[in-house]
XYZ file of C-alpha atoms in Angstrom:
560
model
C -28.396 -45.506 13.497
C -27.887 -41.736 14.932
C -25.657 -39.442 13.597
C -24.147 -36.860 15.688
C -22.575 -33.726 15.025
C -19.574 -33.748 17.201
C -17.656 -36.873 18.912
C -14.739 -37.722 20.522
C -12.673 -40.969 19.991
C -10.705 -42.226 22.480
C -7.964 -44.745 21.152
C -6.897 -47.065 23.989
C -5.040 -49.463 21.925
C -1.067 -49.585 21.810
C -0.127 -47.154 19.018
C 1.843 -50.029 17.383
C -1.129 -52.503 17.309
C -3.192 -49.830 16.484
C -1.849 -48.273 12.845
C -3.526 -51.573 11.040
C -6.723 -51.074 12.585
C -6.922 -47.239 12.572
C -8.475 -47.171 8.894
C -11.581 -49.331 9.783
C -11.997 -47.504 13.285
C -11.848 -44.117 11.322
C -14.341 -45.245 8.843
C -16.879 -46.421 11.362
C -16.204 -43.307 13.349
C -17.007 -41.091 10.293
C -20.882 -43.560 9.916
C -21.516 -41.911 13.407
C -19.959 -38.160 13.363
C -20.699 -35.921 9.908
C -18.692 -32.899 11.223
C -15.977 -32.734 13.823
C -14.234 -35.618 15.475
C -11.990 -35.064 18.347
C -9.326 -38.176 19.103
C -7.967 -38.612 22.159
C -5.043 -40.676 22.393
C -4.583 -43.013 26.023
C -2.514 -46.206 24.600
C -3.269 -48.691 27.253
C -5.938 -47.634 28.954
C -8.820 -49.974 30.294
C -11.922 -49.396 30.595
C -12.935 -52.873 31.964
C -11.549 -52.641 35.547
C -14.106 -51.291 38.379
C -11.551 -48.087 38.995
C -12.608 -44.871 37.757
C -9.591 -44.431 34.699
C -7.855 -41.200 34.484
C -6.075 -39.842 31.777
C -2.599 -39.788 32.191
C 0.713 -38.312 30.279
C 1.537 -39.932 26.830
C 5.516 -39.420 26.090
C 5.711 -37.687 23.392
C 7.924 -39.674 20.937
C 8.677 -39.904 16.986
C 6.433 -42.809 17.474
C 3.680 -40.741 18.474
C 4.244 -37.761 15.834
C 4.603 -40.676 12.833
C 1.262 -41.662 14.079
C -0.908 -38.661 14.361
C 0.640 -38.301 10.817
C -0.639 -41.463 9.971
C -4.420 -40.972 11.093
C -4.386 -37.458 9.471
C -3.462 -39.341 6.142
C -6.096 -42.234 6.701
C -8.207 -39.400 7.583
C -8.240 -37.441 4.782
C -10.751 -39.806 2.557
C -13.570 -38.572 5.020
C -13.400 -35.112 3.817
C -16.896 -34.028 5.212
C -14.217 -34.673 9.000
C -12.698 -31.774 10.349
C -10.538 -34.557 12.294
C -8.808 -32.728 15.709
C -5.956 -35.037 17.729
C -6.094 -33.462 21.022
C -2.659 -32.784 22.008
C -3.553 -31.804 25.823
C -2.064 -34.778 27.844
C 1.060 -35.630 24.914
C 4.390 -34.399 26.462
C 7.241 -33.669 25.060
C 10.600 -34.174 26.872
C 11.535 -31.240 28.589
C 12.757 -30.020 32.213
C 10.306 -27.870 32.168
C 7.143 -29.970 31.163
C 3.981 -28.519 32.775
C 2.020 -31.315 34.990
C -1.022 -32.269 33.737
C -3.962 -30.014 34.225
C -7.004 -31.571 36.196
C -9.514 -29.362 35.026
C -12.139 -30.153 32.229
C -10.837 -28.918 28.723
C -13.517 -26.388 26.832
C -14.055 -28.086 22.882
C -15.272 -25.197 20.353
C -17.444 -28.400 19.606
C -18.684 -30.472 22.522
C -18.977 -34.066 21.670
C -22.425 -35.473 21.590
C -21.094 -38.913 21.289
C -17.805 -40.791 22.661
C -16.695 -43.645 20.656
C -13.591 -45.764 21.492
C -11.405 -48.901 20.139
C -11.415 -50.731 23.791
C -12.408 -54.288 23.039
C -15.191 -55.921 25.626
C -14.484 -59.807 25.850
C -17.986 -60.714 23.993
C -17.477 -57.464 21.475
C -20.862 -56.824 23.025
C -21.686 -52.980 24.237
C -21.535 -53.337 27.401
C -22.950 -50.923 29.950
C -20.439 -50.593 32.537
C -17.698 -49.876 30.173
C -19.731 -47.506 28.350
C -20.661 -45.685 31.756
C -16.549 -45.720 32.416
C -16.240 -44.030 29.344
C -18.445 -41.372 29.475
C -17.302 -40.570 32.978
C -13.884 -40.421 31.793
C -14.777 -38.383 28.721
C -15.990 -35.737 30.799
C -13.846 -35.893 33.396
C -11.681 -34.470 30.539
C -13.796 -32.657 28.330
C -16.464 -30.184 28.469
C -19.087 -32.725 26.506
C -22.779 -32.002 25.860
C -25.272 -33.018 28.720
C -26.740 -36.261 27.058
C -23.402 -37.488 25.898
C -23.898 -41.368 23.989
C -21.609 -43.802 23.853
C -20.593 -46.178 21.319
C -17.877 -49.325 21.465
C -16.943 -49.564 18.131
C -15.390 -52.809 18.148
C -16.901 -55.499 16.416
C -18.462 -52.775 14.182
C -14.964 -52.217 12.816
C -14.267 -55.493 11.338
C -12.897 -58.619 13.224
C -10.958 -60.073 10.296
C -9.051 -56.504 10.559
C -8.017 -57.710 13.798
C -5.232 -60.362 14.126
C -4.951 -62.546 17.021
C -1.675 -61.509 18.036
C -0.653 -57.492 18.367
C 1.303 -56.291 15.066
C 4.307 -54.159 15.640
C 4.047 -52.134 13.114
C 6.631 -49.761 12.427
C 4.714 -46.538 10.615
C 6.969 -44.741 8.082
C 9.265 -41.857 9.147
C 7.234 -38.525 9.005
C 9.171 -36.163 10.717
C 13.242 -35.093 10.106
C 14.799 -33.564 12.671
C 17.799 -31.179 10.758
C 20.609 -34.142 12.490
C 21.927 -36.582 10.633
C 22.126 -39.745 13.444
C 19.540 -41.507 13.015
C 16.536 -41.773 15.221
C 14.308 -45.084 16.641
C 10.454 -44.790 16.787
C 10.574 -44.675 20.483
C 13.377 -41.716 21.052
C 11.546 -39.108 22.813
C 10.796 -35.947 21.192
C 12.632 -33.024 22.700
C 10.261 -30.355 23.999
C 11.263 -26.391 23.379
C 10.355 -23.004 24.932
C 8.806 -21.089 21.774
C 8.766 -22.060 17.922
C 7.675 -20.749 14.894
C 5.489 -22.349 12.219
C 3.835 -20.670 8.799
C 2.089 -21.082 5.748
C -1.007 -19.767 4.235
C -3.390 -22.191 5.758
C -5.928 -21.721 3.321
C -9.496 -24.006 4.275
C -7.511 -25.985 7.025
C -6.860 -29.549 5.964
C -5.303 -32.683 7.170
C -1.675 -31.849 5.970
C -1.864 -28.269 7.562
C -3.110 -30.267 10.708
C 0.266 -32.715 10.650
C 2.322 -29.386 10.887
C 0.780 -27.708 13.345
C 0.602 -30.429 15.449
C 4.259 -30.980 15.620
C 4.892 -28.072 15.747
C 2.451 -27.724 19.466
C 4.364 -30.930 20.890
C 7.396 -29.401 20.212
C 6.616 -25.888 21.968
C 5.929 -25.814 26.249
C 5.426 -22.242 25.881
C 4.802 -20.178 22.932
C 4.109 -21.074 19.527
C 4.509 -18.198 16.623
C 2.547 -18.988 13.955
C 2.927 -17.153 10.416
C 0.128 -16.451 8.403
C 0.934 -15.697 4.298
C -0.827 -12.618 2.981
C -0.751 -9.791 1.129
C 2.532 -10.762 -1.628
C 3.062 -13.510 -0.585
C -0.123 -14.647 -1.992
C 0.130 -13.497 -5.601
C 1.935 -16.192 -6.581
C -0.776 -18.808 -5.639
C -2.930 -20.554 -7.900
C -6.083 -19.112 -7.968
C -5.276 -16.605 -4.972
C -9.008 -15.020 -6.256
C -10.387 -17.957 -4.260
C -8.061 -18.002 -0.802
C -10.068 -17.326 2.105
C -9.871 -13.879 3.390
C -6.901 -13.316 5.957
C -9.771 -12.811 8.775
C -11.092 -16.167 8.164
C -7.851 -18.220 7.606
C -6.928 -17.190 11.329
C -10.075 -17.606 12.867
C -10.543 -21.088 11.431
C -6.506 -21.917 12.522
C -7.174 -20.003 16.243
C -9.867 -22.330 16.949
C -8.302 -25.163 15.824
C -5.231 -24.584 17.755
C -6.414 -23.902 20.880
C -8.567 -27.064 20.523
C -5.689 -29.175 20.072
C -2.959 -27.618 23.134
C -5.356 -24.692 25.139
C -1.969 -24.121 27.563
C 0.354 -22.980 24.735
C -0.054 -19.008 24.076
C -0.531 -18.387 20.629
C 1.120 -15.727 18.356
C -0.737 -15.181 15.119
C 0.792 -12.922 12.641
C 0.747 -11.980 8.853
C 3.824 -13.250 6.972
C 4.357 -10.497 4.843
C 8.089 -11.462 3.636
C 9.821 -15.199 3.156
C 11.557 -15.143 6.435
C 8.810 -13.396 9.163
C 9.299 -13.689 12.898
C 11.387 -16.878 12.335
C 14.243 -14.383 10.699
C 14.582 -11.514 13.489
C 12.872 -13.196 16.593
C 15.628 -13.971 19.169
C 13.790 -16.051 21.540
C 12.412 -19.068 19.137
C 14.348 -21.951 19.138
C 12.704 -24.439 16.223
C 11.081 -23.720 12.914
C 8.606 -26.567 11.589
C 8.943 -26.969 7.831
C 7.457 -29.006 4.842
C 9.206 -30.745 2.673
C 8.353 -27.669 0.092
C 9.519 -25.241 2.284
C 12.766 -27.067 3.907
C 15.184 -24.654 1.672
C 13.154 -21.802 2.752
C 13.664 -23.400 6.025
C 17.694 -23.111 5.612
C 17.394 -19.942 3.990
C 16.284 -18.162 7.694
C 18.728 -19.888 9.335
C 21.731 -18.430 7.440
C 19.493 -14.954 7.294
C 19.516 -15.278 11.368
C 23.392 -16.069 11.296
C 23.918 -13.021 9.158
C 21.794 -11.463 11.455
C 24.067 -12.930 15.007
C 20.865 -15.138 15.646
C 21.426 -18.475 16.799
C 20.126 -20.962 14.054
C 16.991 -22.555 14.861
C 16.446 -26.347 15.056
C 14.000 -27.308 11.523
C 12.060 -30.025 11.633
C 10.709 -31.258 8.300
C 7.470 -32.790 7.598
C 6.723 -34.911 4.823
C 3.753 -34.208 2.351
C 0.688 -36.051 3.074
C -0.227 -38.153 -0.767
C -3.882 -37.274 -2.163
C -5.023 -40.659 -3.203
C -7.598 -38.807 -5.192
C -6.033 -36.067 -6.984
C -7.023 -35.598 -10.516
C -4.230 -35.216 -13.587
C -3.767 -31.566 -13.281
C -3.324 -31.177 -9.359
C -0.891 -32.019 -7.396
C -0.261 -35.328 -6.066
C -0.291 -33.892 -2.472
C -3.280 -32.563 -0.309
C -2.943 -28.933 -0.920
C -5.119 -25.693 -0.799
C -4.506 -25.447 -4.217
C -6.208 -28.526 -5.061
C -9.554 -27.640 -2.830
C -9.475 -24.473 -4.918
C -9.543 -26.211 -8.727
C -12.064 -28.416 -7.207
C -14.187 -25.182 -6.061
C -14.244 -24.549 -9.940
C -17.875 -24.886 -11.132
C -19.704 -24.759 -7.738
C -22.259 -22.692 -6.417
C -20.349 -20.402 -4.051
C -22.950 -18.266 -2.971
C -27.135 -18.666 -3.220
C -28.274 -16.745 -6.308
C -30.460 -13.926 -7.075
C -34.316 -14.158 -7.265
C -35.310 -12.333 -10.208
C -39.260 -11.876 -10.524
C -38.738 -9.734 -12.927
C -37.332 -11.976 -15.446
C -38.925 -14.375 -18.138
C -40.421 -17.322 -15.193
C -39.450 -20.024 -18.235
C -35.758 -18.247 -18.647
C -32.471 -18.732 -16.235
C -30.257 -15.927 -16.921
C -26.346 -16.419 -16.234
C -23.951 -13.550 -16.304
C -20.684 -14.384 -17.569
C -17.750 -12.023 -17.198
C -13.716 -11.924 -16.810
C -10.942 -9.819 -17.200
C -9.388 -9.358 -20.690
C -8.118 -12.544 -22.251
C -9.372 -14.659 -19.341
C -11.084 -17.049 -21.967
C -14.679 -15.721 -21.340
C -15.937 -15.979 -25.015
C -14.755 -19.808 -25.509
C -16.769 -20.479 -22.422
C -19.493 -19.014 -23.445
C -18.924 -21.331 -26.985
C -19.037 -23.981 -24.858
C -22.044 -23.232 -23.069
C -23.717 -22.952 -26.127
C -22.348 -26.029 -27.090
C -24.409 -27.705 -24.239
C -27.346 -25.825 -25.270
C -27.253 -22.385 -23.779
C -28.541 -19.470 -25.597
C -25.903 -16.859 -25.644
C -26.266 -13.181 -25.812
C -23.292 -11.604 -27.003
C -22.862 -7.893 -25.799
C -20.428 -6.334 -27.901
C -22.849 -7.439 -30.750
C -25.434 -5.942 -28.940
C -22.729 -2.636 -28.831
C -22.170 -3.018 -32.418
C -25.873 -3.144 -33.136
C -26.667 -0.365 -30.971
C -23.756 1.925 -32.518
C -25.193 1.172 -36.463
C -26.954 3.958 -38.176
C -30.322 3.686 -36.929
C -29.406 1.555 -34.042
C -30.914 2.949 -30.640
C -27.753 4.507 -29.242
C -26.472 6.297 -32.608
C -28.153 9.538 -32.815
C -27.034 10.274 -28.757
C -23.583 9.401 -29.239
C -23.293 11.489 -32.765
C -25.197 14.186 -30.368
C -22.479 13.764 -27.656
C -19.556 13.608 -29.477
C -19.907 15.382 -32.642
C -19.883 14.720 -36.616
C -16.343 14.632 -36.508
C -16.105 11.036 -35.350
C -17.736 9.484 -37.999
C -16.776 8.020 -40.954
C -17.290 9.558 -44.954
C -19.948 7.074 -44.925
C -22.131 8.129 -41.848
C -20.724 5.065 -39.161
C -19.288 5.657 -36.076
C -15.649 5.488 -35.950
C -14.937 3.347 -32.973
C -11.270 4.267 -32.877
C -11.651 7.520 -33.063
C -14.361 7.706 -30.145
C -12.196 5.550 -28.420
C -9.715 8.277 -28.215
C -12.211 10.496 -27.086
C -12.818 8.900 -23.863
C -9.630 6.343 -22.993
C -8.166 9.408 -21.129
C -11.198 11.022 -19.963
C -13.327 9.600 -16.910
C -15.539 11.851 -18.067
C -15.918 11.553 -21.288
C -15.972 7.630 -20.513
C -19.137 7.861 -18.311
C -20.851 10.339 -20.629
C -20.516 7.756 -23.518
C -21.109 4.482 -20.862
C -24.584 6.526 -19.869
C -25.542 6.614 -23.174
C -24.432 2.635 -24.014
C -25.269 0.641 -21.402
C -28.972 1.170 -20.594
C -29.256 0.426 -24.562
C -27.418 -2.392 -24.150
C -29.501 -3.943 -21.350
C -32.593 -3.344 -23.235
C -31.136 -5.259 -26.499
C -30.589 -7.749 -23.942
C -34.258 -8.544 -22.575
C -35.190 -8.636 -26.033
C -32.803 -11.208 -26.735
C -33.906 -13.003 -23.590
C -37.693 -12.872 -25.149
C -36.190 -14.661 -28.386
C -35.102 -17.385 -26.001
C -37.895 -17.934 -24.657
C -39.441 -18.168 -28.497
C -36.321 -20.714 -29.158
C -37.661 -23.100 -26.215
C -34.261 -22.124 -24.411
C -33.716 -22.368 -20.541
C -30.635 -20.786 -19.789
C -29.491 -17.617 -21.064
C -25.983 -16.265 -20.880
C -25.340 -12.709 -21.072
C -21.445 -12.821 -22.544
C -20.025 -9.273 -20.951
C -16.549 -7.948 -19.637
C -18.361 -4.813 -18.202
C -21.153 -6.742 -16.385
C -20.715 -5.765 -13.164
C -19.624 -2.185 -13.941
C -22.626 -1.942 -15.951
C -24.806 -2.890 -13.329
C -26.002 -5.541 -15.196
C -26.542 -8.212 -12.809
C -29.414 -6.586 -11.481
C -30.887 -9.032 -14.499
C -29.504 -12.339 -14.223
C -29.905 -15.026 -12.013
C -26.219 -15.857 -11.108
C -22.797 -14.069 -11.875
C -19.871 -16.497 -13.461
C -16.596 -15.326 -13.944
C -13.584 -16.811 -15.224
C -10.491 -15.927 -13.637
C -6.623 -16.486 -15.126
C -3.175 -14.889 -13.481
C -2.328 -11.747 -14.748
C 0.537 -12.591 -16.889
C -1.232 -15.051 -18.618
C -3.929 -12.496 -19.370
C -1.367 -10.197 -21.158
C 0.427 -12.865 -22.739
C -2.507 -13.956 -24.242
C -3.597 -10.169 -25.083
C -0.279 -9.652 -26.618
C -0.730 -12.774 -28.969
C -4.240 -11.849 -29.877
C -4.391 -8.066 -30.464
C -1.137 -7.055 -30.844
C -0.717 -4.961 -28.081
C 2.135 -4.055 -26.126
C 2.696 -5.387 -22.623
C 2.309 -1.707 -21.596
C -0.756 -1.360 -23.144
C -1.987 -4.453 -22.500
C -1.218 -3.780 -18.737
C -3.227 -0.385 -18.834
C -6.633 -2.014 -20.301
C -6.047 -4.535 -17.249
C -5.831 -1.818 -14.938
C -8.870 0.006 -16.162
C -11.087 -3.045 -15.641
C -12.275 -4.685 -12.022
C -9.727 -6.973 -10.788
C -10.292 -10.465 -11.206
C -10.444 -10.977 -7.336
C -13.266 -7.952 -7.473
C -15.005 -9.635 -9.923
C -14.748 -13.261 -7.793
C -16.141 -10.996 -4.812
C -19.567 -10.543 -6.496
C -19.586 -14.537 -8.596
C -21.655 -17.381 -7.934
C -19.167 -19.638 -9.711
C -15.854 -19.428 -10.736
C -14.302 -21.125 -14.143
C -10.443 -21.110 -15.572
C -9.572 -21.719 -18.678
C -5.515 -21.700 -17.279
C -5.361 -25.826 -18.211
C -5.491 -27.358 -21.282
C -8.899 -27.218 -23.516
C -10.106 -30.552 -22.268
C -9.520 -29.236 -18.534
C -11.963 -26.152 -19.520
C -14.639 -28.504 -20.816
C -14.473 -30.404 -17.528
C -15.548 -27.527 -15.502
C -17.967 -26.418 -17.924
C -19.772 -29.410 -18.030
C -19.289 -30.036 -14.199
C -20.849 -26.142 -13.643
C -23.575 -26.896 -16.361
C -24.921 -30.120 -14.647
C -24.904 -28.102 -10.995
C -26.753 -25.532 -12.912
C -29.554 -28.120 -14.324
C -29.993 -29.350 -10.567
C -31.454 -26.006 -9.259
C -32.749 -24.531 -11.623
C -36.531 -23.887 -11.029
C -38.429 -25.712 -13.256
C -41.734 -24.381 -13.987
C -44.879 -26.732 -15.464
């Protein structure tokens, strides 16, 4: 059976009958599409009759909105989908509803296959109704010259179909701020302009059940906030959000996929209440059920403010049926992010140079991020580990390679009765002193890096594979010029001086100030190959160890 890149589904069954099957229909949907699947939603349509159909306006309703929440949810266990309901020919009610435009819709991805729900009476695929359907799908959108078709009905399971139409009533989704209650078939209420925001880090399903409401709701404009900046510090693992750039090129596409006639006003949230506080012409803010107080919150800030309140409208959270025991129960960003943990984010480096029998990892992290105990357990699963402050200490020894220069640099007077260096004392020497700091780093690190291949040759002796070079100054050093791949194990901040505190004594001031004379964790994340956290409990750590080590084994040359 072909696969295709791109499709569009168009659902033709009533929406009621329709929420039992949609699960099958989306799983035989994802067998034919591996990347983007647009849906197009015409409840009642035929395709049997000899007329030429044409897509016509679906009222938008609570209905509707509970179940384009629905198929997100369903959805969301075909994660290789980037699922898009087209929103183009869904109206809102609204005196000022724009007619339906005739002219063929431009997709960012044009399908290369239509698929639909439409039952023929024999479940056979029968030619005239797939000619009426590709006809109608481009009559609507701009599709790829050899467009296929596909009926997917038997395909998607006759005992999933009753005999008789269900009337299912899909759970309530979406809370209009009013406390009368509201039927499934109450029309939505369209506005002018409205506001929605959030980080909208690597788009997913529940970001998609937001925005969408939020694009029925608006005729006009919709202002859409976009977290950055300080807002962001307080995510988990903010070293792995997507750059700003990307987060609104990803949402601009998808947006004007879903509703081309709405003008769209992308913007950096920089504070809790953005545009949605001080912007007199919006008239609805879409929340989550996270951010509902947040959502009161700019409403009393615009009445303090002589702003007219805005209508919220809360979404519930979309469940992650496979969330593991330390992520959230929801599909978040946050979750995508602990599952990036331990994969190859970028290709590595080809090093020649290096032992052909030897794969050399480079492990680094801020202060107290945990980097040694991952390199334990590395070792553990039979890594040979090359520790560089040993390699420091080695080098610093009377006799060592790096004694004599330093002694030569900075003077008898910081050694001890006994002829060693005095590492506090030449630590005084250079703390302050960027100067003094690269003089002695000029001196240490090229010894350090030779120590190192020699280490690596040992390896080799041992029978060893992988080699991990265990250093905080890695990438200051230079060092990566000799390993393979750069790992890097990233915790918040605070954690890192709590955990300083506890171990060395420090104080938080001074514990601060080594953190600030080191790359940033995010700087370090800029240059990794994989990321690891030991934030979780021990057992957590292991995980992504082992998860990252059994990547590792799977391309890794191996050589004869």
């Amino acid at each position: 059976m072909a696969v295709f890149r791109s499709g569009l589904l168009v659902l033709t069954t009533p929406l009621a009958s329709l929420a039992p099957r949609l699960a099958p229909i989306l799983t035989s949907a994802a067998r034919l599409v591996n990347h983007t699947l647009y849906v197009h939603l015409q409840p009642g349509m035929s395709l049997g009759g000899p007329a030429q159909p044409q897509s016509s306006v679906v009222q938008a309703t609570f209905e509707v909105l509970d179940f384009i929440t629905h198929l997100y949810a369903g959805a969301d266990v075909h994660r290789h989908l980037d699922v898009r309901v087209l929103l183009t020919n869904i109206g809102a009610k609204s005196a000022f509803l724009p007619p339906l435009s005739s002219s063929v819709q431009n997709l960012a991805h044009p399908p290369e296959v239509v698929l639909t729900d439409f039952q023929t009476l024999d479940g056979s695929q029968y030619n005239p109704v797939k000619q009426q359907l590709e006809r109608y799908a481009t009559s609507c959108y701009s599709c790829c010259p050899q467009l296929a078709s596909v009926l997917l009905y038997p395909d998607y399971g006759p005992e999933e179909l009753p005999t008789e139409p269900l009337d299912v009533l899909l759970p309530s989704t979406i809370r209009p701020a009013s406390p009368v209650a509201r039927s499934p078939k109450q029309p939505v209420r369209g506005y002018h302009r409205g506001a929605v925001g959030g980080t909208f880090d690597r788009l997913h399903n529940a970001h998609k059940v937001l925005l969408s409401v939020a694009c029925v709701l608006a005729q006009e404009q919709l202002v859409v906030g976009v977290a950055d900046k300080d807002l962001l510090k307080s995510k988990l693992l903010p070293e792995l959000l997507q750059p700003y750039t990307e987060r609104v090129e990803h949402l601009s596409e998808f947006l004007v996929d879903i509703k081309p006639s709405l003008t769209f006003d992308i913007i950096p949230l920089l504070d809790p209440y953005g545009p949605a506080g001080s912007n007199p012409s919006l008239e609805f803010l879409v929340v989550s059920e996270e951010t509902y107080r947040g959502g009161m919150a700019v409403n009393r800030f615009r009445l303090e403010n002589d702003l007219e309140e805005l209508a919220l409208y809360q979404i519930q959270l979309l469940k992650d049926q496979s969330h593991q025991d330390n992520e959230e129960d929801k599909v978040s960003s946050s979750s995508f992010r602990q599952r990036m943990l331990g994969n190859l984010l970028q290709p590595p480096y080809k090093r020649p140079e290096l032992p052909t029998q030897l794969y050399v990892i480079g492990l680094t992290g801020i202060s107290g991020s945990g980097k040694s105990s991952v390199a334990q357990r590395l070792k553990g699963l039979g890594a040979f580990i090359i520790d560089s402050d040993h390699l420091g200490h080695r080098a610093y020894a009377p006799g060592g390679p790096a004694y004599q220069p330093v002694v030569e640099a900075f003077g008898t007077d910081i050694l001890h009765k006994d002829g060693i260096i005095n590492r506090k004392v030449l630590g005084s020497r250079v703390v302050f002193s960027a100067k003094q700091l690269k003089i002695l780093t000029d001196i240490m690190w090229p010894v350090i890096a030779k120590l190192a291949r020699e280490e690596m040759d040992q390896a080799v002796a041992e029978g060893k594979h992988v080699c991990v070079i265990d250093a905080a100054m890695l990438l200051e050093a230079g060092w990566q010029n000799m390993v393979h791949e750069v790992w890097t194990v990233v915790i918040p901040e605070t954690e890192a001086i709590r955990r300083i505190v506890e171990r060395d004594g420090l104080s938080e001031a001074a514990a601060q100030s080594r953190l600030q004379s080191q790359m940033s964790g995010q700087q370090l994340v800029d240059q990794s190959h994989v990321v690891l956290s030991t934030l979780w409990e021990p057992h957590v750590t292991q995980r992504q160890v082992e998860k990252a080590w059994t990547l590792l084994q799977k391309r890794i040359p191996r050589t004869s």
